[in-house]
Coordinates of N, CA and C in Angstrom, one line a residue:
X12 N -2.3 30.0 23.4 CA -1.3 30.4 22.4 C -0.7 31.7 22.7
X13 N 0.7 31.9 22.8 CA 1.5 33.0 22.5 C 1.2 33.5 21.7
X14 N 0.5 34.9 21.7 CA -0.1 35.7 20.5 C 0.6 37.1 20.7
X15 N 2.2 36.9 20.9 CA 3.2 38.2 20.7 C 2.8 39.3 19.1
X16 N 3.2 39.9 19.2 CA 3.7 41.0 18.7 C 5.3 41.5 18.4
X17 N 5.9 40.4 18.3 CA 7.2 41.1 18.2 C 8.3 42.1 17.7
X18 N 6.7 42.6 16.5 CA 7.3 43.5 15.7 C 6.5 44.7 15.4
X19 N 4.9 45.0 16.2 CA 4.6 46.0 16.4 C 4.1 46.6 15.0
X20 N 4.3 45.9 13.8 CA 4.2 46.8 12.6 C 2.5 46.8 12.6
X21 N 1.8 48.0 11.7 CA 0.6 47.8 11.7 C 0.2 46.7 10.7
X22 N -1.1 46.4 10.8 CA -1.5 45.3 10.1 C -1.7 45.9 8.8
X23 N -2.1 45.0 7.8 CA -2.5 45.5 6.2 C -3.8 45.5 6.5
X24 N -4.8 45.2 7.2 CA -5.8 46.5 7.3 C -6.1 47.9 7.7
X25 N -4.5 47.9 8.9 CA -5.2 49.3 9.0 C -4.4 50.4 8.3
X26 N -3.3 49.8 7.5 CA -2.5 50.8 6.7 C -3.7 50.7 5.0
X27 N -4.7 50.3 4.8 CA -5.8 49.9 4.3 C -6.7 51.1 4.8
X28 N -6.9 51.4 5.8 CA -8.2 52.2 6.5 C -7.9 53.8 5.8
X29 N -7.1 54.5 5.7 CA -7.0 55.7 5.6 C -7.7 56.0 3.9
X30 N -8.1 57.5 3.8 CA -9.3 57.3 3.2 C -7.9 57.4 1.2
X31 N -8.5 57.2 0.8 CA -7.6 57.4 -0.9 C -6.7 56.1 -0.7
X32 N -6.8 55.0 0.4 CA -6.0 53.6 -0.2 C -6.3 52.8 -0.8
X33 N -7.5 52.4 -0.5 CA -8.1 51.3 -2.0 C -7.6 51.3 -3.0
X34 N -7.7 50.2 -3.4 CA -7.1 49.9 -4.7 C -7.4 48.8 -5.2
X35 N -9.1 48.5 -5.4 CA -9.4 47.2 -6.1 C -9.2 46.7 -7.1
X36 N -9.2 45.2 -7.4 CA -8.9 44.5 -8.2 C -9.4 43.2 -7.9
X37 N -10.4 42.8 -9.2 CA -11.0 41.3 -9.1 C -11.9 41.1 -7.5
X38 N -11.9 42.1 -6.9 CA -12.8 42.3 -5.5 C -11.4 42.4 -4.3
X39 N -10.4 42.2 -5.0 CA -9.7 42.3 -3.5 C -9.2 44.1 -3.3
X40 N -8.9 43.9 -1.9 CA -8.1 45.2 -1.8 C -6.6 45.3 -1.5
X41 N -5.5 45.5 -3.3 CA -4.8 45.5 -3.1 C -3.5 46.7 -2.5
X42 N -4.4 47.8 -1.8 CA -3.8 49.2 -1.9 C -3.2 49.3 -0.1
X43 N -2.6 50.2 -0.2 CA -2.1 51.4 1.3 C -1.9 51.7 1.2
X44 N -1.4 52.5 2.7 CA -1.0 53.7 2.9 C 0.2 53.6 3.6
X45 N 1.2 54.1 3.2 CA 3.1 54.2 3.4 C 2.8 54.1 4.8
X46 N 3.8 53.6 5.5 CA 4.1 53.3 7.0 C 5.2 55.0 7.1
X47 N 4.1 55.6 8.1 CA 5.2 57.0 8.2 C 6.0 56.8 9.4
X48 N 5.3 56.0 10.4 CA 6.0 55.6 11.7 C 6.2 54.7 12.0
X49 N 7.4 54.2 12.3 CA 7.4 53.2 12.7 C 7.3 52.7 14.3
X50 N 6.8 51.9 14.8 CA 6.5 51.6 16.3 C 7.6 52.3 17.1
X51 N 7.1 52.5 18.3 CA 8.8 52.8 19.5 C 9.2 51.4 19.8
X52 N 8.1 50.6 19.7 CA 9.1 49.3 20.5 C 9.8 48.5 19.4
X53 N 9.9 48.7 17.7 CA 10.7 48.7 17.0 C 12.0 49.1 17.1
X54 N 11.6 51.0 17.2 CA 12.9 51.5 17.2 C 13.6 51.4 18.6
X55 N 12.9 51.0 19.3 CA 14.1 51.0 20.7 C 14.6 49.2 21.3
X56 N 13.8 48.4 20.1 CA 14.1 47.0 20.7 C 16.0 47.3 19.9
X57 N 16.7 46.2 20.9 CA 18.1 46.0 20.0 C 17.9 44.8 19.2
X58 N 18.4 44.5 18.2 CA 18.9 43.7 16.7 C 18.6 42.6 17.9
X59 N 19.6 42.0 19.0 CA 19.2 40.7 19.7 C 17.6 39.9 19.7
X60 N 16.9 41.5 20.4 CA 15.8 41.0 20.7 C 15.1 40.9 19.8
X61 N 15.1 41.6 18.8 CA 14.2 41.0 17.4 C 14.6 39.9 16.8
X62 N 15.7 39.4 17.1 CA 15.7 38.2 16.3 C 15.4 37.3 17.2
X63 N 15.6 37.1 18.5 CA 14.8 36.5 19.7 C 13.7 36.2 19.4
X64 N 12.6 37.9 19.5 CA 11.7 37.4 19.2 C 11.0 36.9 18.3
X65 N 11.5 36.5 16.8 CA 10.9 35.9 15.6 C 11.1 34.4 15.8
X66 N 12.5 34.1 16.2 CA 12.8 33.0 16.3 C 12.1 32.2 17.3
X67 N 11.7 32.7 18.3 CA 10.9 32.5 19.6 C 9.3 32.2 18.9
X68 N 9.1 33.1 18.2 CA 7.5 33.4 17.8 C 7.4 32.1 17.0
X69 N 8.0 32.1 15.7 CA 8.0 30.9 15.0 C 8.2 29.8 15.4
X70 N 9.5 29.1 16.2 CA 10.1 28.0 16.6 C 8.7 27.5 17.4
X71 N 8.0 28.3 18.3 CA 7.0 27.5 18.7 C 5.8 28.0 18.1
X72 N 5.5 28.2 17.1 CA 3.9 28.4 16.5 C 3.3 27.6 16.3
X73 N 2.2 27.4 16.4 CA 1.0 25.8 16.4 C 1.0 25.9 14.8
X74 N 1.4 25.4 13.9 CA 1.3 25.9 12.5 C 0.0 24.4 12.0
X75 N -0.3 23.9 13.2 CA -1.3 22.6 13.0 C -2.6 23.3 12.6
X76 N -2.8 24.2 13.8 CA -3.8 24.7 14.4 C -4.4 26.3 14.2
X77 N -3.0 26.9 13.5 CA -3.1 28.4 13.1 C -3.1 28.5 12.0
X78 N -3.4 29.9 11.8 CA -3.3 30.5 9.8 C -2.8 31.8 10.7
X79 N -1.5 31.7 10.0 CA -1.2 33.1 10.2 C -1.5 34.3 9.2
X80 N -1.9 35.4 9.4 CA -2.6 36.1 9.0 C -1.9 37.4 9.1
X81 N -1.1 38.3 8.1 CA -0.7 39.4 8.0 C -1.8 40.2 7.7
X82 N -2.6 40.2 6.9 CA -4.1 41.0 7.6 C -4.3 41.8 8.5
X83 N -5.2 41.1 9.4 CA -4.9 42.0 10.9 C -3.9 41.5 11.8
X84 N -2.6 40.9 11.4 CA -1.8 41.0 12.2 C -1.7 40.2 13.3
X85 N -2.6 39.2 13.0 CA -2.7 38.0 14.3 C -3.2 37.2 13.6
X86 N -2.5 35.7 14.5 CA -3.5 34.3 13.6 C -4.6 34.0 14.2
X87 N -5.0 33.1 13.4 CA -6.8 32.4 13.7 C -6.1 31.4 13.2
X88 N -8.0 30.5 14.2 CA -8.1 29.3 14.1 C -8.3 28.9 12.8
X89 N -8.2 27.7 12.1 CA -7.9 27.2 10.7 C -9.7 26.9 11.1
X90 N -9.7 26.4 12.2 CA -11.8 26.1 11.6 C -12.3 27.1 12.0
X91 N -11.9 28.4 12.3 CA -12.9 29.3 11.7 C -12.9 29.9 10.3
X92 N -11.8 29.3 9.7 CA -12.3 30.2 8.4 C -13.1 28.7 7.5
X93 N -13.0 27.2 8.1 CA -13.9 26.5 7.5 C -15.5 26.9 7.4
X94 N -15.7 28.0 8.3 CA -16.9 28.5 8.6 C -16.6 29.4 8.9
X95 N -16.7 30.5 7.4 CA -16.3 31.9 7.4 C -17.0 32.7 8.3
X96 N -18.6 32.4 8.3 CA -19.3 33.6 9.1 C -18.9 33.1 10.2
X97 N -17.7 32.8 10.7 CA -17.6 33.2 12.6 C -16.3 33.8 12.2
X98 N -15.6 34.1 11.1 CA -14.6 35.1 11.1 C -15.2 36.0 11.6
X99 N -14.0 37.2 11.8 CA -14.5 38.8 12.7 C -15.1 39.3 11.3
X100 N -15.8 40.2 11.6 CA -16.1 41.7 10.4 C -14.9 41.8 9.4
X101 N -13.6 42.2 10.3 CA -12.7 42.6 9.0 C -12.5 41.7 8.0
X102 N -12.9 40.4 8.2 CA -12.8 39.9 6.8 C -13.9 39.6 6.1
X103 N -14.3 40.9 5.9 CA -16.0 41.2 5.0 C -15.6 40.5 3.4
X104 N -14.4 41.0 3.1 CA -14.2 41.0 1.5 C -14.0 39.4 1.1
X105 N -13.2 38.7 2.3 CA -12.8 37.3 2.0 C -14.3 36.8 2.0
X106 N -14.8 36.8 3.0 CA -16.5 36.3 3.2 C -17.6 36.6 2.1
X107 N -17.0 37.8 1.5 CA -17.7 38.0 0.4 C -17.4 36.9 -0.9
X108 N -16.5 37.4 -1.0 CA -15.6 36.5 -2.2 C -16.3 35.1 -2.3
X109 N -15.6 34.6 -1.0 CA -16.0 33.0 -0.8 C -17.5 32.5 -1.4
X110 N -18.5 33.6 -0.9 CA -19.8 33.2 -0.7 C -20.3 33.7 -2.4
X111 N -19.7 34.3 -2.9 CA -20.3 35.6 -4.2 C -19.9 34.7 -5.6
X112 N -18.7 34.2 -5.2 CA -17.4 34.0 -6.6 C -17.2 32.5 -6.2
X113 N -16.8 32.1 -7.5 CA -16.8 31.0 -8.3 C -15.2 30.3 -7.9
X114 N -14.7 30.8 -6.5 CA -13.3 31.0 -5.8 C -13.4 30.1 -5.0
X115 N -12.3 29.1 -4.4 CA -11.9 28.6 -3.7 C -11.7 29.2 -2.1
X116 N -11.8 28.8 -1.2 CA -11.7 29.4 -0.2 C -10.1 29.0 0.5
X117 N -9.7 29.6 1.3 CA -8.3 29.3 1.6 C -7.4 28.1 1.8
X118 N -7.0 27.7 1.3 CA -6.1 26.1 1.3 C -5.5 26.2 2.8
X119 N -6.7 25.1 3.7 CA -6.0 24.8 4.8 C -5.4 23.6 4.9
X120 N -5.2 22.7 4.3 CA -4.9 21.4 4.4 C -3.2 21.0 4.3
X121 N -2.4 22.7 4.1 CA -1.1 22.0 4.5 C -0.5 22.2 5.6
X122 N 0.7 22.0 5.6 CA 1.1 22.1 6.8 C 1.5 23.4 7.7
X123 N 1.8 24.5 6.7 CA 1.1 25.5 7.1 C 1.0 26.4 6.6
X124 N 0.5 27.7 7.0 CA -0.7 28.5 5.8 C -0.5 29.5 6.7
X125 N 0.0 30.8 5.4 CA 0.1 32.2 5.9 C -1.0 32.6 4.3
X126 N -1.7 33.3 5.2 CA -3.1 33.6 4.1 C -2.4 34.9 3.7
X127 N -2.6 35.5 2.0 CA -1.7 36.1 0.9 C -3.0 37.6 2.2
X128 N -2.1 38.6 2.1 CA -3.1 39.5 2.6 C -3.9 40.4 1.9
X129 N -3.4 40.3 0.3 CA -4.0 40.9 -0.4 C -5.4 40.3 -1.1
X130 N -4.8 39.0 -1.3 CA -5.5 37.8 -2.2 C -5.8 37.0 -1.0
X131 N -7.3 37.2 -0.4 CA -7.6 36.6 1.3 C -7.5 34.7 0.8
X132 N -8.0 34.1 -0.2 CA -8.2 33.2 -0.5 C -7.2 32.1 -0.8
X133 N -5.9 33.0 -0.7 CA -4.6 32.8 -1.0 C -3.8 31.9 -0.2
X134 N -3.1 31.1 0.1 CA -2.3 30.3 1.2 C -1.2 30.7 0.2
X135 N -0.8 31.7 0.6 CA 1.2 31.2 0.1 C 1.9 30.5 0.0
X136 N 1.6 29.5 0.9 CA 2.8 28.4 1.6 C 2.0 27.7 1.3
X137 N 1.0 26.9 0.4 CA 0.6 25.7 0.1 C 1.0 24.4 0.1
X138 N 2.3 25.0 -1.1 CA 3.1 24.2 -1.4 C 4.3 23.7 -0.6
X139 N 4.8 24.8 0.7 CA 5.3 23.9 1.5 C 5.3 22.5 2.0
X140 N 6.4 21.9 1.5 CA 5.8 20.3 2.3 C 6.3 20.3 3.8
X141 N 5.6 19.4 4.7 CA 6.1 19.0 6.1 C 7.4 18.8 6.6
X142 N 8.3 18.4 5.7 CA 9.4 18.4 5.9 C 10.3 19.7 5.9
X143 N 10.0 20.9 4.6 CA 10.4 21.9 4.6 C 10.1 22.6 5.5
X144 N 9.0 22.5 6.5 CA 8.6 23.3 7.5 C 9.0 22.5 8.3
X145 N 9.2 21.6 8.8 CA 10.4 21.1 9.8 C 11.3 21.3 10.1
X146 N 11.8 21.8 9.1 CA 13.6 22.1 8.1 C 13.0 23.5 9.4
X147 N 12.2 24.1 8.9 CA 12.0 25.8 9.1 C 12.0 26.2 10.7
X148 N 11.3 25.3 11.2 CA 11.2 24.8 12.6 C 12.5 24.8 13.7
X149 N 12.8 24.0 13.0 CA 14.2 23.4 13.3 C 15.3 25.1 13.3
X150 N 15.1 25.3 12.2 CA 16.2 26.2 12.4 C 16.0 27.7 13.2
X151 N 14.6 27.8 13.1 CA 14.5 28.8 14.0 C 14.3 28.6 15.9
X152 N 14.4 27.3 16.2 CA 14.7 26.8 17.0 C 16.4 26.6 17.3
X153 N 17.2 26.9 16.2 CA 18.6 26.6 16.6 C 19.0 28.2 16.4
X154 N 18.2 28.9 15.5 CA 18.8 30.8 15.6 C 17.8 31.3 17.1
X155 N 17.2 30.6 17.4 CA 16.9 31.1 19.2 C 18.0 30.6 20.1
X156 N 18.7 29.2 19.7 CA 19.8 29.0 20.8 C 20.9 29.9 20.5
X157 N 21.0 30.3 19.2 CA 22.5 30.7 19.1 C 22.1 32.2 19.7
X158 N 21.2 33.2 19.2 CA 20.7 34.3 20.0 C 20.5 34.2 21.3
X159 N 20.9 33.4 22.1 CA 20.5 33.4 23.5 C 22.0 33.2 24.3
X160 N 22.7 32.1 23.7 CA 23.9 31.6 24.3 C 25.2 32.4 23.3
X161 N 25.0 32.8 22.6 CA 26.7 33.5 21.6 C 26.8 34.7 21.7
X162 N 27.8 35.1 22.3 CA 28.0 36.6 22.3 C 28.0 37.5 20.8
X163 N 28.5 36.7 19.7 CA 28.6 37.0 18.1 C 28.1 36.3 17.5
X164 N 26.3 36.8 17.8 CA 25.1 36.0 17.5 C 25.6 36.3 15.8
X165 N 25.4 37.3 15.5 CA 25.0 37.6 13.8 C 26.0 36.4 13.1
X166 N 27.3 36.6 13.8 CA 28.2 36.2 12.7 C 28.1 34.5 12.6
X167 N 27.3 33.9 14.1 CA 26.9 32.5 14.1 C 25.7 32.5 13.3
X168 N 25.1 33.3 13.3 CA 23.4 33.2 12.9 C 24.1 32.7 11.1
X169 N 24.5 33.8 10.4 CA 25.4 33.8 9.3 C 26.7 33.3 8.4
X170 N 26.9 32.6 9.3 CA 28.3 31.9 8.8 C 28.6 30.6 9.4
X171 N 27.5 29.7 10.3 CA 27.7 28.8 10.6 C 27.1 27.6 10.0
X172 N 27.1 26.7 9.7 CA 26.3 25.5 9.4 C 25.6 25.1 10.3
X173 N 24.4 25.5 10.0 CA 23.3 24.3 11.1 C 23.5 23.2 11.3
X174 N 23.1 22.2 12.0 CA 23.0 20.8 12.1 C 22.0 20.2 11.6
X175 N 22.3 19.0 10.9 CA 21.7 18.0 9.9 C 19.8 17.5 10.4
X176 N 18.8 18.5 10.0 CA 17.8 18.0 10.7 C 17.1 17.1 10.1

């Protein structure tokens, strides 16, 4: 799996690590620390390639296979969090939770799953059905063609009708 970085930002653990960010609640940690920098390959990518790269990132993400994870900033496999203790260390607090509290562990069973990074237990996108993420698929597979082949990407990205998926 293509495990890009297209956007270089730091993960919500390590804007988490600096000392006075905690900020618990109910056991999670909802707190950080302000982003003072932003990456150079932010500030020097152009508007193209960032939207290249999302559209690229997403359009082919295994969303069968993955949980994307704003966390540390990279996905995992959906059966390792079926069997939390082979997650890494940084997710001491989810492993805690799971094993401690009277909590559900993260809803893998849709179609796909970006785990809440505050609330580890969380799937945001639960409720996505398969089709809406087809829908989602689809279109960021059609904002990679228009970013690749249109000279006046933004104003197609924005003002055109997609095709009927």
């Amino acid at each position: 799996m293509d495990v890009r970085k297209p956007y270089l930002l730091p993960s919500v653990e390590n804007l988490q690590k600096e000392p006075g960010a905690a900020n618990i609640q109910d056991g999670w940690n909802g707190g950080f620390t302000k982003v003072a920098v932003i990456s150079t390959h932010l500030h020097n990518s152009s508007l193209i390639d960032l939207f290249a790269d999302f559209f690229s990132f997403y359009a082919d993400f295994d969303y069968g296979t993955y949980v994307i994870c704003p966390y540390l900033g990279r996905p995992f496999k959906k059966i390792d969090f079926m069997e939390p203790d082979s997650l890494p260390d940084a997710f001491k607090i989810y492993k805690n939770v799971v094993k401690n509290k009277d909590i559900m562990p993260l809803k893998l069973e849709s179609g796909i799953c970006i785990q809440d990074p505050f609330e580890q237990t969380r799937n945001i996108t639960a409720v996505v059905s398969l089709k809406l993420l087809q829908n989602f698929v689809n279109l960021c597979r059609y904002g990679k063609q228009i970013v690749e082949h249109e000279k006046q990407f933004l104003f197609k990205l924005f003002y055109s009708d997609p095709p009927n998926f």
